[in-house]
Amino acid sequence: MAGTAPPAVPWSNWAGNQQGSATTILRPRSTVEVAEAVRAARAAGGRIRVAGSGHSFTAVALADDRRMDLADLDTGVRVDAERRLVTVPAGMTLHALNDLLARHGLALPNLGDIDAQTVAGAISTGTHGTGAAYGCLSTFVEAVTLVTGTGEVLRCSAEEHPDVLAAARVSLGALGVLVEVTLRCVDAFVLHAHERPAPLDAVLAEVPDLVEAHDHVEFYWFPYTARVQVKTNDRVPADDRPLSRLRGWLDDDFLANTVFAGACRLGRAVPGLAPTISAISARALTERRYTGRSDTVFCTPRRVRFVEMEYGLPRAALGEALGALRRIVDGLPFRVLFPVEVRFTAADDIWLSHGYGRDSVYLAIHQYVGMPYEPYFSAFEQVAAGLGGRPHWGKLHWRDAATLAPAYPRWADFRAVRDRLDPDRVFTNPHLTRVLGA
C-alpha cells in the first residue's frame, strides 16, 4: 500500500539492555556496495549504524533507520608473515581472527577476556585487555580502510591520512564504515597462567610490584568480602603444562558459568543471600597454574548475562577508587552479585582512547541481568569522574559531550575530522549525539 512505512526489524545487544528497530537491513558484500549504500542514505537524508556482535552495553550501535551488518563483507585476507601484518575484513570476529593468526604462526600481542566482538567493534570502542606494557587493541592497528559519510573510500595509515587514522582507531563508528583493518601482530606465543585467591589489602599493597613483574595482571574483588582472585599471565617458551580438559570444564564452564548462573538466579530471587554467595564464590575459585596458546588463555567463555560500567583512571587512583566503591556497595539498598574486575594498561596516543596520554587502571563493575544497577553505577561514576576517569565507550555511563571533552586533549581534533568526513551526520544516532555532540 502506498505510503505504508516499512516494517521495523528488531535488534538486541548481547546483554539485552539495548533494543532497536531499524527499517532497513544492509548486508553489503563488498566495499563498493558499502559506498553505494552510504551515498544512497545520504541522498535520502537517512542514517546508518553498523552493528557488530552486540557486545557493547551502550546504545552506540542502535539504528532507527538503516542498520548495516558486515558479516558478509569480503575484502579478502592478506597475511604478511615476515612483516607480521595481517589485513582482514572489519566484520571478522576476534575468534576467527585468532584462529587465522594461529595458522600462520602469529598472534595479537594482547586480548580482552572475550573474543566474540568483531574487529571493527572491538577497536571502535577501545576494547582492551590488561598488561602494563600494552594499550588497548586499537594500538595494534597499522591501517584502516573506511567509507566516509560522503561515500568516499579512504585508505588511512601513517603515510596516508594520518590524522584520520589517529581518529579512526577509536571512533565509535562516527567517522565512517570500517571495511578493512590492518593489524600488527607478533609471533605466536604461549602463556603461563597463575590464578590464586588472596586478601584484598595484601594485593593492593603489592600492585606496583605485581604489575611490574608480570606481563599481564588483573584481579577480581568479591563484594562484601576482603578477598580477591588474582590472575597473572606471562610468556613462556613451551606449552608444557596444559590445562586438562576436565579441569578446564570444571572451572571455566561448570563453576564460572553453570554454577555461577544458578547462584546469580538465587541471589536475584533472595537478595539477602548475596553476601554469602559472594563469600562462597571467593572461596570456590582455588589456585591453578597452566599453559596454553595465548588467545585461549586470554579469552574465556562468558554465558552469564550482565550489564557493565567500566572506567579508566590514573593508576595512582586505584586505592581511593576501590575504597569508595566498597563503601558504595555496602550502602546500596540492593545487593551486588558480580565481582569487580581490575585491569591495567599502558598509555597510548589515540585521540579518543581511554588510555590517551597516561598509564591506566580500569575498574569494571557489573550487575546480573534483571537486578537494579543504576544507583550503583551512577554513584561509582561520580567517584570515577572526580578522579579524572574516562568511561569505556562500550560500557554503560551517563557522561555527555560537555563533560567528556575536557577529559580528552585531542577532542577538538576528533570533532574536526568528523565534521570533514561525515558533514551530514549519516553515521549518528541519539547516543552519539549525546556523547560526541550535535
CSV table of C-alpha atoms in Angstrom, one decimal:
chain,number,residue,atom,x,y,z
A,1,MET,CA,0.0,0.0,0.0
A,2,ALA,CA,1.4,3.4,-0.9
A,3,GLY,CA,2.7,5.4,2.0
A,4,THR,CA,3.0,2.4,4.3
A,5,ALA,CA,6.1,2.5,6.4
A,6,PRO,CA,8.5,-0.4,6.0
A,7,PRO,CA,8.3,-2.9,8.9
A,8,ALA,CA,10.8,-2.4,11.7
A,9,VAL,CA,13.4,-5.1,12.2
A,10,PRO,CA,14.2,-5.6,15.9
A,11,TRP,CA,17.7,-6.0,17.3
A,12,SER,CA,19.1,-6.5,20.7
A,13,ASN,CA,22.6,-6.5,22.1
A,14,TRP,CA,24.1,-9.4,24.0
A,15,ALA,CA,23.0,-8.2,27.4
A,16,GLY,CA,19.5,-7.5,26.3
A,17,ASN,CA,19.5,-4.0,27.8
A,18,GLN,CA,19.5,-2.2,24.4
A,19,GLN,CA,16.9,-2.8,21.7
A,20,GLY,CA,16.4,-1.1,18.4
A,21,SER,CA,14.2,-1.3,15.4
A,22,ALA,CA,15.8,-0.5,12.0
A,23,THR,CA,13.6,-0.1,9.0
A,24,THR,CA,16.2,-1.4,6.5
A,25,ILE,CA,18.9,-4.0,7.0
A,26,LEU,CA,22.0,-3.6,4.8
A,27,ARG,CA,24.3,-6.6,4.2
A,28,PRO,CA,27.0,-5.4,1.8
A,29,ARG,CA,29.4,-8.0,0.3
A,30,SER,CA,32.0,-5.5,-1.0
A,31,THR,CA,33.4,-2.1,-0.3
A,32,VAL,CA,31.7,-0.9,-3.4
A,33,GLU,CA,28.3,-1.9,-2.0
A,34,VAL,CA,29.1,-0.2,1.3
A,35,ALA,CA,29.9,3.0,-0.6
A,36,GLU,CA,26.7,2.8,-2.6
A,37,ALA,CA,24.6,2.3,0.5
A,38,VAL,CA,26.2,5.3,2.2
A,39,ARG,CA,25.6,7.5,-0.8
A,40,ALA,CA,22.0,6.4,-1.0
A,41,ALA,CA,21.4,7.1,2.7
A,42,ARG,CA,23.0,10.5,2.4
A,43,ALA,CA,20.9,11.4,-0.6
A,44,ALA,CA,17.7,10.4,1.2
A,45,GLY,CA,18.7,12.2,4.4
A,46,GLY,CA,18.9,8.9,6.1
A,47,ARG,CA,21.2,7.4,8.7
A,48,ILE,CA,23.3,4.2,9.0
A,49,ARG,CA,24.6,2.5,12.1
A,50,VAL,CA,26.8,-0.5,11.8
A,51,ALA,CA,26.1,-3.3,14.3
A,52,GLY,CA,28.7,-5.9,15.1
A,53,SER,CA,28.2,-8.7,17.6
A,54,GLY,CA,26.3,-6.6,20.1
A,55,HIS,CA,28.8,-6.7,22.9
A,56,SER,CA,28.6,-3.0,23.8
A,57,PHE,CA,26.3,-2.2,26.7
A,58,THR,CA,25.5,1.3,25.5
A,59,ALA,CA,23.2,2.4,22.7
A,60,VAL,CA,26.2,3.0,20.4
A,61,ALA,CA,25.0,0.5,17.7
A,62,LEU,CA,21.3,1.2,17.8
A,63,ALA,CA,19.8,2.1,14.4
A,64,ASP,CA,16.4,3.7,13.9
A,65,ASP,CA,16.8,3.9,10.1
A,66,ARG,CA,19.3,1.7,8.3
A,67,ARG,CA,21.3,-1.0,10.2
A,68,MET,CA,24.4,-2.3,8.4
A,69,ASP,CA,25.7,-5.9,9.1
A,70,LEU,CA,29.2,-6.6,7.9
A,71,ALA,CA,29.2,-10.4,8.4
A,72,ASP,CA,29.1,-11.0,4.6
A,73,LEU,CA,31.6,-8.3,3.7
A,74,ASP,CA,34.5,-10.0,1.9
A,75,THR,CA,37.5,-7.7,1.3
A,76,GLY,CA,40.0,-10.7,1.3
A,77,VAL,CA,42.6,-11.7,3.8
A,78,ARG,CA,46.2,-10.8,3.4
A,79,VAL,CA,48.9,-12.1,5.7
A,80,ASP,CA,52.5,-10.8,5.6
A,81,ALA,CA,54.1,-13.2,8.0
A,82,GLU,CA,57.6,-11.7,7.5
A,83,ARG,CA,56.4,-8.3,8.5
A,84,ARG,CA,53.9,-9.7,10.9
A,85,LEU,CA,51.0,-7.8,9.4
A,86,VAL,CA,47.5,-9.1,8.7
A,87,THR,CA,44.7,-7.4,6.8
A,88,VAL,CA,41.2,-8.6,7.4
A,89,PRO,CA,37.6,-7.6,6.7
A,90,ALA,CA,36.4,-5.4,9.6
A,91,GLY,CA,33.4,-7.6,10.2
A,92,MET,CA,35.6,-10.6,11.1
A,93,THR,CA,35.2,-11.7,14.7
A,94,LEU,CA,38.2,-11.8,17.1
A,95,HIS,CA,37.7,-15.6,17.5
A,96,ALA,CA,38.0,-16.1,13.7
A,97,LEU,CA,41.0,-13.7,13.6
A,98,ASN,CA,42.8,-15.6,16.4
A,99,ASP,CA,42.4,-18.9,14.6
A,100,LEU,CA,43.6,-17.3,11.3
A,101,LEU,CA,46.7,-15.9,13.0
A,102,ALA,CA,47.5,-19.2,14.7
A,103,ARG,CA,47.5,-21.0,11.4
A,104,HIS,CA,50.2,-18.5,10.2
A,105,GLY,CA,52.3,-18.7,13.4
A,106,LEU,CA,51.1,-15.3,14.6
A,107,ALA,CA,49.1,-13.8,17.4
A,108,LEU,CA,47.8,-10.5,18.7
A,109,PRO,CA,50.1,-9.1,21.4
A,110,ASN,CA,47.2,-8.8,23.9
A,111,LEU,CA,43.4,-9.5,24.1
A,112,GLY,CA,40.5,-8.9,26.4
A,113,ASP,CA,38.6,-11.7,28.0
A,114,ILE,CA,36.1,-12.4,25.3
A,115,ASP,CA,36.6,-13.0,21.6
A,116,ALA,CA,33.0,-12.6,20.2
A,117,GLN,CA,33.4,-9.0,19.1
A,118,THR,CA,34.1,-8.0,15.5
A,119,VAL,CA,37.4,-6.4,14.7
A,120,ALA,CA,35.7,-3.1,13.9
A,121,GLY,CA,33.5,-3.2,17.0
A,122,ALA,CA,36.4,-4.0,19.3
A,123,ILE,CA,38.7,-1.2,18.1
A,124,SER,CA,36.0,1.4,17.7
A,125,THR,CA,35.0,1.2,21.3
A,126,GLY,CA,38.6,0.9,22.8
A,127,THR,CA,38.4,-2.7,23.8
A,128,HIS,CA,41.4,-3.6,25.9
A,129,GLY,CA,43.0,-6.4,27.9
A,130,THR,CA,45.4,-6.0,30.8
A,131,GLY,CA,49.2,-5.5,30.8
A,132,ALA,CA,51.4,-2.6,31.9
A,133,ALA,CA,53.2,-2.5,28.5
A,134,TYR,CA,50.1,-2.8,26.4
A,135,GLY,CA,47.5,-0.2,25.3
A,136,CYS,CA,44.0,-1.1,24.0
A,137,LEU,CA,43.6,-3.3,21.0
A,138,SER,CA,43.5,-0.2,18.7
A,139,THR,CA,47.2,0.3,19.3
A,140,PHE,CA,47.8,-2.7,17.1
A,141,VAL,CA,46.1,-1.0,14.1
A,142,GLU,CA,48.5,-0.1,11.4
A,143,ALA,CA,46.0,1.0,8.7
A,144,VAL,CA,42.3,1.1,8.0
A,145,THR,CA,40.0,1.4,5.0
A,146,LEU,CA,36.8,3.2,5.7
A,147,VAL,CA,33.9,4.6,3.7
A,148,THR,CA,33.2,8.2,4.8
A,149,GLY,CA,29.8,9.9,5.1
A,150,THR,CA,30.1,11.2,1.5
A,151,GLY,CA,30.7,7.7,0.2
A,152,GLU,CA,34.4,8.2,-0.4
A,153,VAL,CA,36.7,5.2,0.2
A,154,LEU,CA,39.8,6.2,2.3
A,155,ARG,CA,42.9,4.1,3.0
A,156,CYS,CA,44.5,5.5,6.1
A,157,SER,CA,47.9,4.8,7.5
A,158,ALA,CA,50.9,6.7,8.9
A,159,GLU,CA,51.6,7.7,5.4
A,160,GLU,CA,48.1,8.4,4.0
A,161,HIS,CA,45.6,10.5,6.0
A,162,PRO,CA,47.5,10.0,9.3
A,163,ASP,CA,45.1,12.3,11.1
A,164,VAL,CA,42.1,10.1,10.1
A,165,LEU,CA,44.0,7.1,11.3
A,166,ALA,CA,44.6,8.8,14.7
A,167,ALA,CA,40.9,9.4,14.9
A,168,ALA,CA,39.5,6.2,13.4
A,169,ARG,CA,41.4,3.8,15.6
A,170,VAL,CA,38.8,4.6,18.3
A,171,SER,CA,35.9,6.4,16.7
A,172,LEU,CA,32.6,4.9,18.0
A,173,GLY,CA,31.7,4.4,14.3
A,174,ALA,CA,31.2,8.1,13.9
A,175,LEU,CA,33.6,8.7,11.0
A,176,GLY,CA,32.5,6.1,8.6
A,177,VAL,CA,32.2,2.4,7.9
A,178,LEU,CA,35.4,0.5,8.6
A,179,VAL,CA,35.6,-2.1,5.9
A,180,GLU,CA,39.2,-3.4,6.3
A,181,VAL,CA,41.8,-3.3,9.1
A,182,THR,CA,45.5,-4.0,9.1
A,183,LEU,CA,46.9,-5.2,12.4
A,184,ARG,CA,50.5,-5.5,13.6
A,185,CYS,CA,50.9,-8.9,15.2
A,186,VAL,CA,53.7,-10.8,16.9
A,187,ASP,CA,55.0,-14.4,16.6
A,188,ALA,CA,52.6,-16.9,18.2
A,189,PHE,CA,53.4,-17.3,21.9
A,190,VAL,CA,52.5,-19.4,24.9
A,191,LEU,CA,51.2,-18.0,28.2
A,192,HIS,CA,51.7,-19.4,31.7
A,193,ALA,CA,48.6,-18.6,33.7
A,194,HIS,CA,48.6,-18.4,37.5
A,195,GLU,CA,45.3,-17.8,39.3
A,196,ARG,CA,45.1,-17.6,43.1
A,197,PRO,CA,42.9,-16.3,45.8
A,198,ALA,CA,44.4,-13.6,48.1
A,199,PRO,CA,43.5,-10.9,50.7
A,200,LEU,CA,42.5,-7.6,49.1
A,201,ASP,CA,44.7,-5.4,51.2
A,202,ALA,CA,47.7,-7.5,50.5
A,203,VAL,CA,47.1,-7.3,46.8
A,204,LEU,CA,46.6,-3.6,46.9
A,205,ALA,CA,49.9,-3.2,48.7
A,206,GLU,CA,51.8,-5.2,46.1
A,207,VAL,CA,50.1,-3.9,43.0
A,208,PRO,CA,53.1,-1.8,41.7
A,209,ASP,CA,55.4,-4.8,42.1
A,210,LEU,CA,52.8,-7.2,40.5
A,211,VAL,CA,52.3,-5.0,37.5
A,212,GLU,CA,56.0,-4.6,37.0
A,213,ALA,CA,56.8,-8.3,37.5
A,214,HIS,CA,54.2,-9.8,35.1
A,215,ASP,CA,53.3,-9.4,31.5
A,216,HIS,CA,49.5,-9.3,32.3
A,217,VAL,CA,47.9,-8.8,35.7
A,218,GLU,CA,44.3,-8.5,36.8
A,219,PHE,CA,42.2,-9.2,39.9
A,220,TYR,CA,38.6,-9.6,40.8
A,221,TRP,CA,37.2,-8.3,44.1
A,222,PHE,CA,34.2,-10.1,45.5
A,223,PRO,CA,31.7,-7.6,47.1
A,224,TYR,CA,31.0,-8.0,50.8
A,225,THR,CA,34.4,-9.7,51.3
A,226,ALA,CA,38.0,-8.8,51.7
A,227,ARG,CA,39.0,-11.4,49.1
A,228,VAL,CA,40.2,-11.2,45.5
A,229,GLN,CA,41.2,-13.6,42.8
A,230,VAL,CA,44.5,-12.6,41.2
A,231,LYS,CA,45.3,-13.7,37.6
A,232,THR,CA,48.8,-13.3,36.1
A,233,ASN,CA,49.8,-14.3,32.6
A,234,ASP,CA,53.4,-14.5,31.5
A,235,ARG,CA,55.1,-15.5,28.2
A,236,VAL,CA,57.0,-18.8,28.4
A,237,PRO,CA,58.9,-20.8,25.8
A,238,ALA,CA,56.8,-24.0,25.9
A,239,ASP,CA,53.3,-25.2,26.4
A,240,ASP,CA,54.4,-27.8,28.9
A,241,ARG,CA,51.6,-27.5,31.5
A,242,PRO,CA,48.3,-27.6,29.6
A,243,LEU,CA,45.1,-27.4,31.5
A,244,SER,CA,43.3,-30.8,31.5
A,245,ARG,CA,40.0,-30.9,29.7
A,246,LEU,CA,38.3,-31.9,32.9
A,247,ARG,CA,39.8,-29.1,34.9
A,248,GLY,CA,39.1,-26.6,32.2
A,249,TRP,CA,35.4,-27.7,32.0
A,250,LEU,CA,35.1,-27.7,35.8
A,251,ASP,CA,36.5,-24.2,36.4
A,252,ASP,CA,35.5,-22.3,33.2
A,253,ASP,CA,32.3,-23.9,32.2
A,254,PHE,CA,30.7,-25.6,35.2
A,255,LEU,CA,31.8,-23.3,38.1
A,256,ALA,CA,32.3,-20.0,36.3
A,257,ASN,CA,29.2,-20.3,34.1
A,258,THR,CA,26.7,-23.0,35.2
A,259,VAL,CA,27.1,-22.8,38.9
A,260,PHE,CA,27.6,-19.0,38.9
A,261,ALA,CA,24.5,-18.6,36.8
A,262,GLY,CA,22.5,-20.6,39.4
A,263,ALA,CA,24.0,-18.6,42.2
A,264,CYS,CA,23.0,-15.3,40.5
A,265,ARG,CA,19.4,-16.5,39.9
A,266,LEU,CA,19.2,-17.4,43.6
A,267,GLY,CA,20.7,-14.1,44.6
A,268,ARG,CA,18.2,-12.3,42.4
A,269,ALA,CA,15.3,-14.2,44.0
A,270,VAL,CA,16.6,-13.9,47.6
A,271,PRO,CA,18.8,-10.7,47.7
A,272,GLY,CA,19.7,-11.3,51.3
A,273,LEU,CA,21.9,-14.2,50.3
A,274,ALA,CA,24.2,-12.1,48.1
A,275,PRO,CA,26.9,-11.6,50.7
A,276,THR,CA,27.0,-15.4,51.4
A,277,ILE,CA,27.1,-16.2,47.7
A,278,SER,CA,29.9,-13.7,47.2
A,279,ALA,CA,31.9,-15.2,50.0
A,280,ILE,CA,31.4,-18.8,48.7
A,281,SER,CA,32.4,-17.7,45.2
A,282,ALA,CA,35.6,-16.1,46.6
A,283,ARG,CA,36.5,-19.4,48.2
A,284,ALA,CA,35.4,-21.7,45.4
A,285,LEU,CA,38.0,-20.5,43.0
A,286,THR,CA,41.1,-22.3,44.0
A,287,GLU,CA,44.7,-21.8,42.9
A,288,ARG,CA,45.7,-23.2,39.5
A,289,ARG,CA,48.6,-22.9,37.1
A,290,TYR,CA,48.6,-23.9,33.4
A,291,THR,CA,50.0,-23.0,30.0
A,292,GLY,CA,48.2,-22.6,26.7
A,293,ARG,CA,48.1,-20.8,23.3
A,294,SER,CA,47.9,-17.1,24.1
A,295,ASP,CA,44.3,-16.4,22.9
A,296,THR,CA,43.0,-19.5,24.7
A,297,VAL,CA,44.4,-18.2,27.9
A,298,PHE,CA,43.3,-14.6,27.4
A,299,CYS,CA,39.8,-15.4,26.4
A,300,THR,CA,37.2,-17.3,28.4
A,301,PRO,CA,33.5,-18.2,27.9
A,302,ARG,CA,31.0,-15.6,29.2
A,303,ARG,CA,27.5,-17.1,29.3
A,304,VAL,CA,26.1,-15.4,32.4
A,305,ARG,CA,24.4,-12.2,31.2
A,306,PHE,CA,25.1,-8.9,32.9
A,307,VAL,CA,25.3,-5.2,32.4
A,308,GLU,CA,28.6,-3.4,33.0
A,309,MET,CA,30.2,0.0,33.6
A,310,GLU,CA,34.0,0.5,33.3
A,311,TYR,CA,36.2,3.5,34.0
A,312,GLY,CA,39.8,4.1,33.1
A,313,LEU,CA,41.6,6.0,35.9
A,314,PRO,CA,45.2,7.2,36.5
A,315,ARG,CA,46.9,4.2,38.2
A,316,ALA,CA,47.6,6.2,41.3
A,317,ALA,CA,43.9,6.5,41.9
A,318,LEU,CA,43.2,2.7,42.4
A,319,GLY,CA,43.2,2.7,46.2
A,320,GLU,CA,40.9,5.7,46.6
A,321,ALA,CA,38.6,4.5,43.8
A,322,LEU,CA,38.3,0.9,45.2
A,323,GLY,CA,37.8,2.2,48.8
A,324,ALA,CA,35.0,4.4,47.6
A,325,LEU,CA,33.5,1.6,45.6
A,326,ARG,CA,33.4,-0.7,48.7
A,327,ARG,CA,31.6,2.0,50.7
A,328,ILE,CA,29.1,2.4,47.8
A,329,VAL,CA,28.4,-1.3,47.6
A,330,ASP,CA,27.9,-1.6,51.4
A,331,GLY,CA,25.4,1.4,51.3
A,332,LEU,CA,23.2,0.3,48.4
A,333,PRO,CA,19.6,-0.6,49.1
A,334,PHE,CA,20.0,-3.7,46.9
A,335,ARG,CA,22.7,-6.3,46.6
A,336,VAL,CA,25.5,-6.8,44.0
A,337,LEU,CA,26.0,-10.2,42.6
A,338,PHE,CA,29.1,-9.8,40.4
A,339,PRO,CA,32.7,-9.3,41.3
A,340,VAL,CA,34.6,-6.1,40.3
A,341,GLU,CA,37.4,-6.5,37.7
A,342,VAL,CA,40.6,-4.5,37.9
A,343,ARG,CA,43.0,-4.3,35.0
A,344,PHE,CA,46.0,-2.2,33.9
A,345,THR,CA,47.0,-0.7,30.5
A,346,ALA,CA,49.8,1.5,29.1
A,347,ALA,CA,49.5,5.0,27.8
A,348,ASP,CA,48.8,5.5,24.1
A,349,ASP,CA,48.4,8.3,21.6
A,350,ILE,CA,45.0,7.5,20.1
A,351,TRP,CA,42.7,10.6,20.3
A,352,LEU,CA,39.6,9.1,21.9
A,353,SER,CA,41.3,6.2,23.7
A,354,HIS,CA,40.6,5.9,27.4
A,355,GLY,CA,44.3,5.5,27.8
A,356,TYR,CA,45.4,8.6,25.9
A,357,GLY,CA,48.5,10.0,27.4
A,358,ARG,CA,48.5,8.1,30.7
A,359,ASP,CA,49.1,4.7,32.2
A,360,SER,CA,45.7,3.5,33.4
A,361,VAL,CA,43.9,1.2,35.8
A,362,TYR,CA,40.4,0.1,34.8
A,363,LEU,CA,37.7,-0.8,37.3
A,364,ALA,CA,34.8,-2.7,35.8
A,365,ILE,CA,31.6,-3.1,37.8
A,366,HIS,CA,28.8,-5.5,36.8
A,367,GLN,CA,25.3,-6.4,37.8
A,368,TYR,CA,23.4,-9.6,36.9
A,369,VAL,CA,20.6,-9.0,34.4
A,370,GLY,CA,17.3,-8.2,35.9
A,371,MET,CA,18.8,-6.7,39.0
A,372,PRO,CA,18.8,-2.9,39.8
A,373,TYR,CA,22.0,-1.2,38.8
A,374,GLU,CA,21.5,2.5,38.1
A,375,PRO,CA,22.1,3.8,41.6
A,376,TYR,CA,25.2,1.6,41.9
A,377,PHE,CA,26.7,2.6,38.5
A,378,SER,CA,25.8,6.3,38.9
A,379,ALA,CA,27.4,6.5,42.4
A,380,PHE,CA,30.6,5.0,41.1
A,381,GLU,CA,30.6,7.2,38.1
A,382,GLN,CA,30.6,10.3,40.3
A,383,VAL,CA,33.6,8.9,42.1
A,384,ALA,CA,35.4,8.0,38.9
A,385,ALA,CA,34.7,11.3,37.2
A,386,GLY,CA,36.1,13.1,40.2
A,387,LEU,CA,39.3,11.2,39.9
A,388,GLY,CA,39.8,12.0,36.2
A,389,GLY,CA,38.2,8.9,35.0
A,390,ARG,CA,37.2,8.2,31.4
A,391,PRO,CA,34.3,5.8,30.7
A,392,HIS,CA,34.8,2.9,28.4
A,393,TRP,CA,33.0,3.7,25.2
A,394,GLY,CA,31.3,0.3,25.1
A,395,LYS,CA,30.1,0.2,28.7
A,396,LEU,CA,27.2,2.0,30.4
A,397,HIS,CA,27.7,5.6,31.5
A,398,TRP,CA,25.8,8.9,31.7
A,399,ARG,CA,28.5,11.3,30.5
A,400,ASP,CA,27.9,13.7,27.7
A,401,ALA,CA,30.0,15.8,25.3
A,402,ALA,CA,30.2,18.7,27.7
A,403,THR,CA,31.8,16.6,30.4
A,404,LEU,CA,33.8,14.3,28.2
A,405,ALA,CA,35.5,17.0,26.1
A,406,PRO,CA,37.8,18.2,29.0
A,407,ALA,CA,38.9,14.6,29.6
A,408,TYR,CA,40.4,14.2,26.0
A,409,PRO,CA,43.1,16.7,25.0
A,410,ARG,CA,42.5,15.9,21.2
A,411,TRP,CA,38.7,16.2,21.4
A,412,ALA,CA,38.6,19.2,19.1
A,413,ASP,CA,40.8,17.4,16.6
A,414,PHE,CA,38.5,14.4,16.5
A,415,ARG,CA,35.5,16.7,16.1
A,416,ALA,CA,37.2,18.4,13.1
A,417,VAL,CA,37.9,15.1,11.4
A,418,ARG,CA,34.3,14.0,12.0
A,419,ASP,CA,32.9,17.3,10.5
A,420,ARG,CA,35.1,16.7,7.4
A,421,LEU,CA,34.3,13.0,6.9
A,422,ASP,CA,30.6,13.0,7.8
A,423,PRO,CA,29.3,16.5,7.4
A,424,ASP,CA,25.7,15.4,7.2
A,425,ARG,CA,25.9,13.0,10.2
A,426,VAL,CA,25.0,9.9,8.2
A,427,PHE,CA,26.6,7.9,11.0
A,428,THR,CA,24.9,9.1,14.0
A,429,ASN,CA,22.2,8.2,16.5
A,430,PRO,CA,20.9,9.8,19.7
A,431,HIS,CA,23.6,8.1,21.8
A,432,LEU,CA,26.4,9.6,19.6
A,433,THR,CA,24.7,13.0,19.7
A,434,ARG,CA,24.8,12.9,23.4
A,435,VAL,CA,28.4,11.7,23.8
A,436,LEU,CA,30.1,13.5,20.9
A,437,GLY,CA,27.8,16.5,20.4
A,438,ALA,CA,25.5,17.6,17.7
